[in-house]
PDB file of C-alpha atoms in Angstrom:
ATOM      1  CA  MET A   1      69.062-100.989   0.165  1.00 53.00           C
ATOM      2  CA  ALA A   2      67.496 -99.519  -2.611  1.00 50.00           C
ATOM      3  CA  ALA A   3      64.068-101.936  -1.842  1.00 54.00           C
ATOM      4  CA  ALA A   4      64.639-100.457   1.606  1.00 53.00           C
ATOM      5  CA  VAL A   5      64.498 -96.841   0.761  1.00 47.00           C
ATOM      6  CA  ASN A   6      61.028 -97.348  -2.107  1.00 52.00           C
ATOM      7  CA  ASN A   7      58.814 -98.972   0.915  1.00 55.00           C
ATOM      8  CA  ILE A   8      59.720 -96.092   3.151  1.00 52.00           C
ATOM      9  CA  ALA A   9      58.745 -93.705   0.076  1.00 50.00           C
ATOM     10  CA  ALA A  10      55.566 -95.417  -0.445  1.00 54.00           C
ATOM     11  CA  THR A  11      54.246 -95.578   3.715  1.00 56.00           C
ATOM     12  CA  PHE A  12      54.718 -91.851   3.504  1.00 50.00           C
ATOM     13  CA  SER A  13      52.680 -91.528   0.367  1.00 54.00           C
ATOM     14  CA  SER A  14      49.981 -93.367   1.496  1.00 55.00           C
ATOM     15  CA  ALA A  15      50.169 -91.443   5.165  1.00 50.00           C
ATOM     16  CA  SER A  16      50.100 -88.329   2.874  1.00 49.00           C
ATOM     17  CA  ARG A  17      46.736 -89.478   1.440  1.00 51.00           C
ATOM     18  CA  SER A  18      44.740 -90.711   4.826  1.00 49.00           C
ATOM     19  CA  SER A  19      45.586 -87.643   6.248  1.00 48.00           C
ATOM     20  CA  PRO A  20      42.803 -84.790   7.309  1.00 50.00           C
ATOM     21  CA  HIS A  21      42.170 -82.642   4.461  1.00 50.00           C
ATOM     22  CA  VAL A  22      42.797 -79.078   4.846  1.00 47.00           C
ATOM     23  CA  PRO A  23      40.158 -76.863   2.569  1.00 50.00           C
ATOM     24  CA  THR A  24      42.022 -74.529   0.283  1.00 51.00           C
ATOM     25  CA  THR A  25      40.415 -71.177  -1.263  1.00 48.00           C
ATOM     26  CA  PRO A  26      39.401 -72.171  -4.355  1.00 50.00           C
ATOM     27  CA  THR A  27      40.644 -70.363  -7.720  1.00 50.00           C
ATOM     28  CA  VAL A  28      38.705 -69.344 -10.764  1.00 47.00           C
ATOM     29  CA  ALA A  29      40.563 -69.182 -13.732  1.00 50.00           C
ATOM     30  CA  LEU A  30      39.146 -66.429 -16.197  1.00 48.00           C
ATOM     31  CA  SER A  31      40.091 -66.759 -20.070  1.00 49.00           C
ATOM     32  CA  ALA A  32      41.169 -63.714 -21.652  1.00 48.00           C
ATOM     33  CA  ALA A  33      38.065 -65.315 -24.083  1.00 47.00           C
ATOM     34  CA  SER A  34      35.571 -64.990 -21.809  1.00 49.00           C
ATOM     35  CA  SER A  35      36.728 -61.868 -19.682  1.00 52.00           C
ATOM     36  CA  ARG A  36      35.058 -58.658 -19.870  1.00 52.00           C
ATOM     37  CA  PRO A  37      35.575 -55.530 -18.571  1.00 52.00           C
ATOM     38  CA  ILE A  38      33.691 -54.507 -15.301  1.00 52.00           C
ATOM     39  CA  SER A  39      32.564 -51.076 -17.061  1.00 48.00           C
ATOM     40  CA  ALA A  40      31.254 -53.007 -19.950  1.00 47.00           C
ATOM     41  CA  SER A  41      27.815 -52.953 -18.499  1.00 52.00           C
ATOM     42  CA  TRP A  42      27.354 -49.465 -18.434  1.00 55.00           C
ATOM     43  CA  ASN A  43      29.762 -48.321 -20.928  1.00 57.00           C
ATOM     44  CA  PRO A  44      29.309 -49.209 -24.731  1.00 57.00           C
ATOM     45  CA  HIS A  45      31.627 -47.434 -26.224  1.00 54.00           C
ATOM     46  CA  SER A  46      33.907 -49.740 -23.899  1.00 57.00           C
ATOM     47  CA  VAL A  47      32.773 -52.921 -26.764  1.00 58.00           C
ATOM     48  CA  LEU A  48      34.041 -50.627 -29.653  1.00 53.00           C
ATOM     49  CA  PRO A  49      37.292 -50.959 -31.289  1.00 56.00           C
ATOM     50  CA  ARG A  50      39.573 -48.547 -29.869  1.00 55.00           C
ATOM     51  CA  SER A  51      39.689 -46.581 -33.247  1.00 52.00           C
ATOM     52  CA  ARG A  52      36.001 -46.070 -33.089  1.00 52.00           C
ATOM     53  CA  ARG A  53      35.513 -45.182 -29.668  1.00 50.00           C
ATOM     54  CA  SER A  54      33.682 -41.662 -29.138  1.00 55.00           C
ATOM     55  CA  SER A  55      35.380 -39.020 -27.523  1.00 59.00           C
ATOM     56  CA  LEU A  56      33.571 -36.112 -25.948  1.00 56.00           C
ATOM     57  CA  LEU A  57      33.705 -33.572 -28.623  1.00 56.00           C
ATOM     58  CA  GLY A  58      32.313 -36.889 -30.727  1.00 64.00           C
ATOM     59  CA  ILE A  59      29.437 -36.815 -28.550  1.00 66.00           C
ATOM     60  CA  TYR A  60      28.838 -33.236 -27.454  1.00 61.00           C
ATOM     61  CA  GLY A  61      30.431 -31.177 -30.232  1.00 62.00           C
ATOM     62  CA  LEU A  62      32.331 -28.481 -29.589  1.00 64.00           C
ATOM     63  CA  PRO A  63      31.806 -26.406 -26.218  1.00 66.00           C
ATOM     64  CA  GLY A  64      29.508 -23.544 -26.866  1.00 69.00           C
ATOM     65  CA  PRO A  65      29.685 -20.093 -25.898  1.00 75.00           C
ATOM     66  CA  ARG A  66      30.759 -18.453 -22.235  1.00 75.00           C
ATOM     67  CA  PRO A  67      27.073 -17.937 -20.458  1.00 75.00           C
ATOM     68  CA  ARG A  68      26.242 -14.257 -19.523  1.00 79.00           C
ATOM     69  CA  PRO A  69      26.331 -14.258 -15.540  1.00 79.00           C
ATOM     70  CA  LEU A  70      23.044 -13.509 -14.413  1.00 78.00           C
ATOM     71  CA  ARG A  71      21.499 -10.246 -13.837  1.00 79.00           C
ATOM     72  CA  LEU A  72      18.562  -9.844 -11.333  1.00 78.00           C
ATOM     73  CA  PRO A  73      17.025  -6.608 -11.958  1.00 75.00           C
ATOM     74  CA  ARG A  74      17.438  -3.941  -8.841  1.00 73.00           C
ATOM     75  CA  PRO A  75      14.251  -3.458  -6.949  1.00 68.00           C
ATOM     76  CA  SER A  76      13.071  -0.335  -7.616  1.00 65.00           C
ATOM     77  CA  ALA A  77      11.631   1.730  -5.192  1.00 62.00           C
ATOM     78  CA  ALA A  78       7.817   2.386  -4.926  1.00 65.00           C
ATOM     79  CA  PRO A  79       6.789   5.741  -5.901  1.00 67.00           C
ATOM     80  CA  PRO A  80       5.522   7.660  -3.038  1.00 66.00           C
ATOM     81  CA  PRO A  81       1.862   7.659  -2.859  1.00 72.00           C
ATOM     82  CA  ARG A  82       0.158  11.059  -4.711  1.00 83.00           C
ATOM     83  CA  THR A  83      -1.281  13.556  -1.760  1.00 89.00           C
ATOM     84  CA  ILE A  84      -4.306  13.466  -1.491  1.00 91.00           C
ATOM     85  CA  SER A  85      -6.484  16.675  -2.946  1.00 91.00           C
ATOM     86  CA  ALA A  86      -9.879  18.023  -3.213  1.00 92.00           C
ATOM     87  CA  GLY A  87     -12.206  16.009  -5.034  1.00 94.00           C
ATOM     88  CA  ASP A  88     -10.506  12.551  -4.036  1.00 95.00           C
ATOM     89  CA  ARG A  89     -12.323   9.921  -2.043  1.00 96.00           C
ATOM     90  CA  LEU A  90     -10.287   9.130   1.421  1.00 96.00           C
ATOM     91  CA  PRO A  91      -8.494   6.128   1.329  1.00 94.00           C
ATOM     92  CA  ASP A  92      -9.624   3.915   4.266  1.00 91.00           C
ATOM     93  CA  ALA A  93      -7.439   3.135   6.703  1.00 94.00           C
ATOM     94  CA  THR A  94      -7.986   1.411  10.462  1.00 95.00           C
ATOM     95  CA  LEU A  95      -7.424   4.215  13.376  1.00 96.00           C
ATOM     96  CA  SER A  96      -7.511   3.370  17.220  1.00 96.00           C
ATOM     97  CA  TYR A  97      -8.557   4.804  20.644  1.00 96.00           C
ATOM     98  CA  LEU A  98      -9.217   4.276  24.103  1.00 94.00           C
ATOM     99  CA  ASP A  99     -13.524   4.354  25.032  1.00 92.00           C
ATOM    100  CA  ARG A 100     -14.397   5.509  28.311  1.00 88.00           C
ATOM    101  CA  SER A 101     -14.031   2.157  30.383  1.00 91.00           C
ATOM    102  CA  GLY A 102     -10.422   2.188  28.652  1.00 91.00           C
ATOM    103  CA  ALA A 103     -10.372  -0.713  26.109  1.00 94.00           C
ATOM    104  CA  VAL A 104      -8.859  -0.251  23.119  1.00 95.00           C
ATOM    105  CA  ARG A 105     -11.375   0.348  20.271  1.00 95.00           C
ATOM    106  CA  THR A 106     -10.954   0.943  16.179  1.00 96.00           C
ATOM    107  CA  VAL A 107     -12.642   2.760  13.488  1.00 95.00           C
ATOM    108  CA  SER A 108     -12.274   3.011   9.606  1.00 95.00           C
ATOM    109  CA  ILE A 109     -12.189   6.410   8.069  1.00 95.00           C
ATOM    110  CA  SER A 110     -14.754   4.814   5.679  1.00 94.00           C
ATOM    111  CA  GLY A 111     -16.880   4.010   8.952  1.00 94.00           C
ATOM    112  CA  LEU A 112     -15.944   7.275  10.347  1.00 94.00           C
ATOM    113  CA  THR A 113     -16.862   9.678   7.497  1.00 94.00           C
ATOM    114  CA  ARG A 114     -19.817   7.977   5.767  1.00 92.00           C
ATOM    115  CA  GLY A 115     -23.053   9.844   5.752  1.00 91.00           C
ATOM    116  CA  ARG A 116     -22.011  12.635   7.321  1.00 91.00           C
ATOM    117  CA  ARG A 117     -19.205  15.943   7.523  1.00 92.00           C
ATOM    118  CA  THR A 118     -16.239  15.617   8.944  1.00 94.00           C
ATOM    119  CA  VAL A 119     -13.405  17.571  10.240  1.00 93.00           C
ATOM    120  CA  ILE A 120     -10.006  15.690  10.299  1.00 94.00           C
ATOM    121  CA  MET A 121      -7.024  17.271  11.849  1.00 92.00           C
ATOM    122  CA  ALA A 122      -3.613  16.016  12.227  1.00 92.00           C
ATOM    123  CA  VAL A 123      -0.330  17.139  14.011  1.00 89.00           C
ATOM    124  CA  PRO A 124       3.111  15.211  13.876  1.00 87.00           C
ATOM    125  CA  GLY A 125       2.912  14.640  17.790  1.00 88.00           C
ATOM    126  CA  ALA A 126       0.904  15.031  20.358  1.00 89.00           C
ATOM    127  CA  PHE A 127       1.875  17.093  23.329  1.00 89.00           C
ATOM    128  CA  ALA A 128       4.377  18.628  20.912  1.00 81.00           C
ATOM    129  CA  PRO A 129       5.061  22.515  20.555  1.00 72.00           C
ATOM    130  CA  PRO A 130       3.368  23.579  17.424  1.00 60.00           C
ATOM    131  CA  ARG A 131       6.407  25.533  15.881  1.00 56.00           C
ATOM    132  CA  ARG A 132       9.064  23.283  14.901  1.00 54.00           C
ATOM    133  CA  PRO A 133      10.855  24.421  11.544  1.00 49.00           C
ATOM    134  CA  ARG A 134      11.816  20.806  10.413  1.00 52.00           C
ATOM    135  CA  TRP A 135       8.023  19.478  10.984  1.00 51.00           C
ATOM    136  CA  TRP A 136       6.728  21.748   7.927  1.00 51.00           C
ATOM    137  CA  SER A 137       8.056  22.439   4.251  1.00 51.00           C
ATOM    138  CA  GLY A 138       7.113  24.579   0.730  1.00 52.00           C
ATOM    139  CA  SER A 139       6.261  28.069   1.110  1.00 50.00           C
ATOM    140  CA  GLY A 140       2.098  28.012   0.802  1.00 52.00           C
ATOM    141  CA  PRO A 141      -0.801  29.100   2.560  1.00 54.00           C
ATOM    142  CA  SER A 142      -0.445  28.090   6.724  1.00 55.00           C
ATOM    143  CA  PHE A 143      -3.240  27.588   9.029  1.00 57.00           C
ATOM    144  CA  GLY A 144      -3.160  28.826  12.316  1.00 66.00           C
ATOM    145  CA  LEU A 145      -5.706  26.485  13.735  1.00 71.00           C
ATOM    146  CA  SER A 146      -4.043  24.383  16.885  1.00 82.00           C
ATOM    147  CA  ALA A 147      -5.330  21.044  18.388  1.00 88.00           C
ATOM    148  CA  GLU A 148      -6.206  23.616  21.437  1.00 89.00           C
ATOM    149  CA  GLY A 149      -8.073  25.744  18.760  1.00 86.00           C
ATOM    150  CA  LEU A 150      -9.588  22.944  17.165  1.00 89.00           C
ATOM    151  CA  VAL A 151     -10.920  21.925  20.546  1.00 92.00           C
ATOM    152  CA  LYS A 152     -12.387  25.124  21.241  1.00 90.00           C
ATOM    153  CA  ARG A 153     -13.781  25.849  18.261  1.00 89.00           C
ATOM    154  CA  ALA A 154     -15.600  22.128  17.765  1.00 90.00           C
ATOM    155  CA  ALA A 155     -18.819  23.245  18.720  1.00 90.00           C
ATOM    156  CA  GLU A 156     -19.076  25.973  16.311  1.00 88.00           C
ATOM    157  CA  MET A 157     -17.775  23.517  13.385  1.00 87.00           C
ATOM    158  CA  LYS A 158     -20.453  20.978  14.587  1.00 87.00           C
ATOM    159  CA  GLN A 159     -23.368  24.121  14.370  1.00 85.00           C
ATOM    160  CA  ARG A 160     -21.951  24.901  11.204  1.00 81.00           C
ATOM    161  CA  GLY A 161     -22.644  21.845   9.625  1.00 74.00           C
ATOM    162  CA  GLY A 162     -25.752  21.361  10.828  1.00 74.00           C
ATOM    163  CA  GLY A 163     -25.202  19.179  13.790  1.00 70.00           C
ATOM    164  CA  GLY A 164     -23.885  16.223  12.281  1.00 81.00           C
ATOM    165  CA  VAL A 165     -20.064  16.822  11.688  1.00 89.00           C
ATOM    166  CA  VAL A 166     -17.720  14.663  13.258  1.00 93.00           C
ATOM    167  CA  VAL A 167     -14.425  16.395  15.306  1.00 93.00           C
ATOM    168  CA  ALA A 168     -11.154  14.109  15.283  1.00 95.00           C
ATOM    169  CA  CYS A 169      -7.836  14.761  15.812  1.00 95.00           C
ATOM    170  CA  VAL A 170      -5.031  12.150  14.884  1.00 96.00           C
ATOM    171  CA  ALA A 171      -1.072  12.024  15.427  1.00 94.00           C
ATOM    172  CA  ALA A 172       0.961   8.754  15.105  1.00 93.00           C
ATOM    173  CA  ASN A 173       0.862   7.926  18.704  1.00 93.00           C
ATOM    174  CA  ASP A 174      -0.401   5.316  21.032  1.00 95.00           C
ATOM    175  CA  VAL A 175      -3.615   5.579  22.091  1.00 96.00           C
ATOM    176  CA  TYR A 176      -2.690   6.001  25.510  1.00 96.00           C
ATOM    177  CA  VAL A 177      -0.457   9.383  24.672  1.00 95.00           C
ATOM    178  CA  MET A 178      -3.891  10.522  22.609  1.00 96.00           C
ATOM    179  CA  ARG A 179      -6.189  10.063  25.753  1.00 96.00           C
ATOM    180  CA  ALA A 180      -3.949  11.697  28.222  1.00 96.00           C
ATOM    181  CA  TRP A 181      -3.767  14.588  25.345  1.00 95.00           C
ATOM    182  CA  GLY A 182      -6.956  14.399  25.003  1.00 95.00           C
ATOM    183  CA  GLU A 183      -7.932  15.155  28.952  1.00 95.00           C
ATOM    184  CA  GLN A 184      -5.231  17.702  28.651  1.00 95.00           C
ATOM    185  CA  LEU A 185      -7.083  19.178  26.353  1.00 94.00           C
ATOM    186  CA  GLY A 186     -10.737  18.946  27.308  1.00 95.00           C
ATOM    187  CA  ALA A 187     -11.480  16.963  24.271  1.00 95.00           C
ATOM    188  CA  ALA A 188     -14.373  14.597  25.394  1.00 93.00           C
ATOM    189  CA  GLU A 189     -16.155  17.366  26.433  1.00 94.00           C
ATOM    190  CA  ALA A 190     -15.663  19.608  23.441  1.00 94.00           C
ATOM    191  CA  GLY A 191     -16.496  16.443  21.503  1.00 93.00           C
ATOM    192  CA  VAL A 192     -13.507  16.085  19.444  1.00 95.00           C
ATOM    193  CA  THR A 193     -12.549  12.635  19.057  1.00 95.00           C
ATOM    194  CA  MET A 194      -8.737  11.848  19.965  1.00 96.00           C
ATOM    195  CA  LEU A 195      -7.568   9.214  17.784  1.00 97.00           C
ATOM    196  CA  SER A 196      -4.340   7.064  16.946  1.00 96.00           C
ATOM    197  CA  ASP A 197      -2.660   6.500  13.337  1.00 94.00           C
ATOM    198  CA  PRO A 198       0.634   4.858  15.112  1.00 84.00           C
ATOM    199  CA  ASP A 199       2.000   3.274  12.119  1.00 88.00           C
ATOM    200  CA  ALA A 200       0.992   6.827  10.311  1.00 92.00           C
ATOM    201  CA  GLU A 201      -1.297   3.962   7.948  1.00 93.00           C
ATOM    202  CA  LEU A 202      -3.295   6.839   7.223  1.00 95.00           C
ATOM    203  CA  ALA A 203      -0.459   9.536   6.698  1.00 94.00           C
ATOM    204  CA  ARG A 204       0.902   7.389   3.891  1.00 93.00           C
ATOM    205  CA  ALA A 205      -2.538   6.860   2.252  1.00 94.00           C
ATOM    206  CA  LEU A 206      -3.054  10.321   1.874  1.00 94.00           C
ATOM    207  CA  GLY A 207       0.355  11.225   0.628  1.00 92.00           C
ATOM    208  CA  LEU A 208       1.008  13.335   3.660  1.00 91.00           C
ATOM    209  CA  ALA A 209       3.684  10.966   5.744  1.00 90.00           C
ATOM    210  CA  LEU A 210       6.955  12.838   7.714  1.00 85.00           C
ATOM    211  CA  ASP A 211       9.967  11.535   7.776  1.00 84.00           C
ATOM    212  CA  LEU A 212      11.324  12.597  10.983  1.00 82.00           C
ATOM    213  CA  ARG A 213      13.841   9.765  11.571  1.00 83.00           C
ATOM    214  CA  GLY A 214      17.212  10.480  12.892  1.00 80.00           C
ATOM    215  CA  GLY A 215      16.229  14.021  14.819  1.00 74.00           C
ATOM    216  CA  THR A 216      16.797  14.100  18.624  1.00 76.00           C
ATOM    217  CA  GLU A 217      13.316  14.319  19.251  1.00 72.00           C
ATOM    218  CA  GLY A 218      12.912  10.748  18.915  1.00 75.00           C
ATOM    219  CA  PHE A 219      10.287  10.882  16.504  1.00 80.00           C
ATOM    220  CA  GLY A 220      10.302   8.450  13.506  1.00 82.00           C
ATOM    221  CA  MET A 221       7.552   8.151  10.755  1.00 86.00           C
ATOM    222  CA  ARG A 222       4.920  10.965  11.361  1.00 88.00           C
ATOM    223  CA  SER A 223       2.056  12.857   9.478  1.00 89.00           C
ATOM    224  CA  GLU A 224       2.446  15.730   8.237  1.00 86.00           C
ATOM    225  CA  GLY A 225       0.273  19.226  10.212  1.00 86.00           C
ATOM    226  CA  TYR A 226      -2.844  19.253   7.982  1.00 88.00           C
ATOM    227  CA  LEU A 227      -6.941  19.627   8.299  1.00 90.00           C
ATOM    228  CA  LEU A 228      -9.386  18.566   5.861  1.00 92.00           C
ATOM    229  CA  VAL A 229     -12.618  18.523   5.648  1.00 93.00           C
ATOM    230  CA  ALA A 230     -14.774  15.466   3.636  1.00 95.00           C
ATOM    231  CA  ALA A 231     -18.269  14.942   2.608  1.00 94.00           C
ATOM    232  CA  ASP A 232     -19.295  11.164   2.932  1.00 93.00           C
ATOM    233  CA  GLY A 233     -15.728  10.179   2.530  1.00 94.00           C
ATOM    234  CA  VAL A 234     -15.080  12.713  -0.565  1.00 96.00           C
ATOM    235  CA  VAL A 235     -12.733  15.405   0.576  1.00 95.00           C
ATOM    236  CA  LYS A 236     -13.874  19.142  -0.153  1.00 94.00           C
ATOM    237  CA  ALA A 237     -11.062  21.086   1.310  1.00 91.00           C
ATOM    238  CA  LEU A 238      -7.213  20.230   2.515  1.00 90.00           C
ATOM    239  CA  PHE A 239      -4.835  22.782   4.272  1.00 86.00           C
ATOM    240  CA  ARG A 240      -1.590  21.689   4.615  1.00 82.00           C
ATOM    241  CA  ASN A 241       0.709  22.973   7.936  1.00 73.00           C
ATOM    242  CA  TYR A 242       3.498  24.785   5.565  1.00 56.00           C
ATOM    243  CA  GLN A 243       5.973  27.401   6.962  1.00 44.00           C
ATOM    244  CA  ASN A 244       4.252  30.855   6.762  1.00 42.00           C
ATOM    245  CA  GLY A 245       7.244  31.938   4.315  1.00 42.00           C
ATOM    246  CA  GLY A 246       6.865  34.946   1.589  1.00 41.00           C
ATOM    247  CA  GLY A 247       4.064  36.819   2.796  1.00 42.00           C
ATOM    248  CA  ALA A 248       2.102  33.728   2.084  1.00 49.00           C
ATOM    249  CA  ALA A 249      -1.623  34.013   3.951  1.00 54.00           C
ATOM    250  CA  ILE A 250      -2.743  31.908   6.852  1.00 61.00           C
ATOM    251  CA  VAL A 251      -5.414  30.065   6.701  1.00 66.00           C
ATOM    252  CA  ARG A 252      -7.835  30.268  10.188  1.00 69.00           C
ATOM    253  CA  SER A 253     -10.759  28.542  11.193  1.00 70.00           C
ATOM    254  CA  ASP A 254     -12.854  31.064   9.448  1.00 74.00           C
ATOM    255  CA  ASP A 255     -11.546  29.153   6.251  1.00 76.00           C
ATOM    256  CA  VAL A 256     -12.506  26.097   7.801  1.00 78.00           C
ATOM    257  CA  PHE A 257     -16.349  27.212   8.430  1.00 78.00           C
ATOM    258  CA  LYS A 258     -16.881  28.525   4.931  1.00 80.00           C
ATOM    259  CA  VAL A 259     -16.440  24.977   3.491  1.00 82.00           C
ATOM    260  CA  LEU A 260     -18.945  23.622   6.334  1.00 76.00           C
TER     261      LEU A 260
END
């Protein structure tokens, strides 16, 4: 009986050895001596004994003082330009107008005044009434010359100045409004050039800009009312349109003729 059992066991053993091999996943046993921490390649402190490992304090030291908050300087408003006066050279600016064909043309102040006498009158707005308390300030002398008066006496101004005087009227309106206003005044026939300063560039450069924003008239940045006489780009006289208050004398066109 024992011999038979042994024969059966031997048969199963030989059958097991002759069966197809089933691949298994190999396992790799890492010995304690050959294994290293994965972080050893980039953390040199890990190879040191625990008692000698550096701490953050040992590497970087104690934390420094708390950083102060960054305070950027506040943008300061640019000082307003100095108001031009007699003896100053006119700053250059570009003005616009419509020629007889309806094309938009530009002219610079330097080109307008070079080598000749020039009378430039500015008003806050075309077609606007000549008197508005909000448009004037101060108590100095005012001039009684309006755009209508400028057109009427333009020929006399040209004659007083020897015939080479340029007479122009400027307002912070577009070229089409200035053209229409000039046609109503008869400016072309009188030899008065109607010039547009739409961005108040000239008024700002002269220090004569007038801030009329917030009013019901629909104005924005405009020009003060003034009249200046220049010779070859140099201001000979400046008359600002102040309110006639406190008994101040009114500058008339005759005063302009004296300068010419």
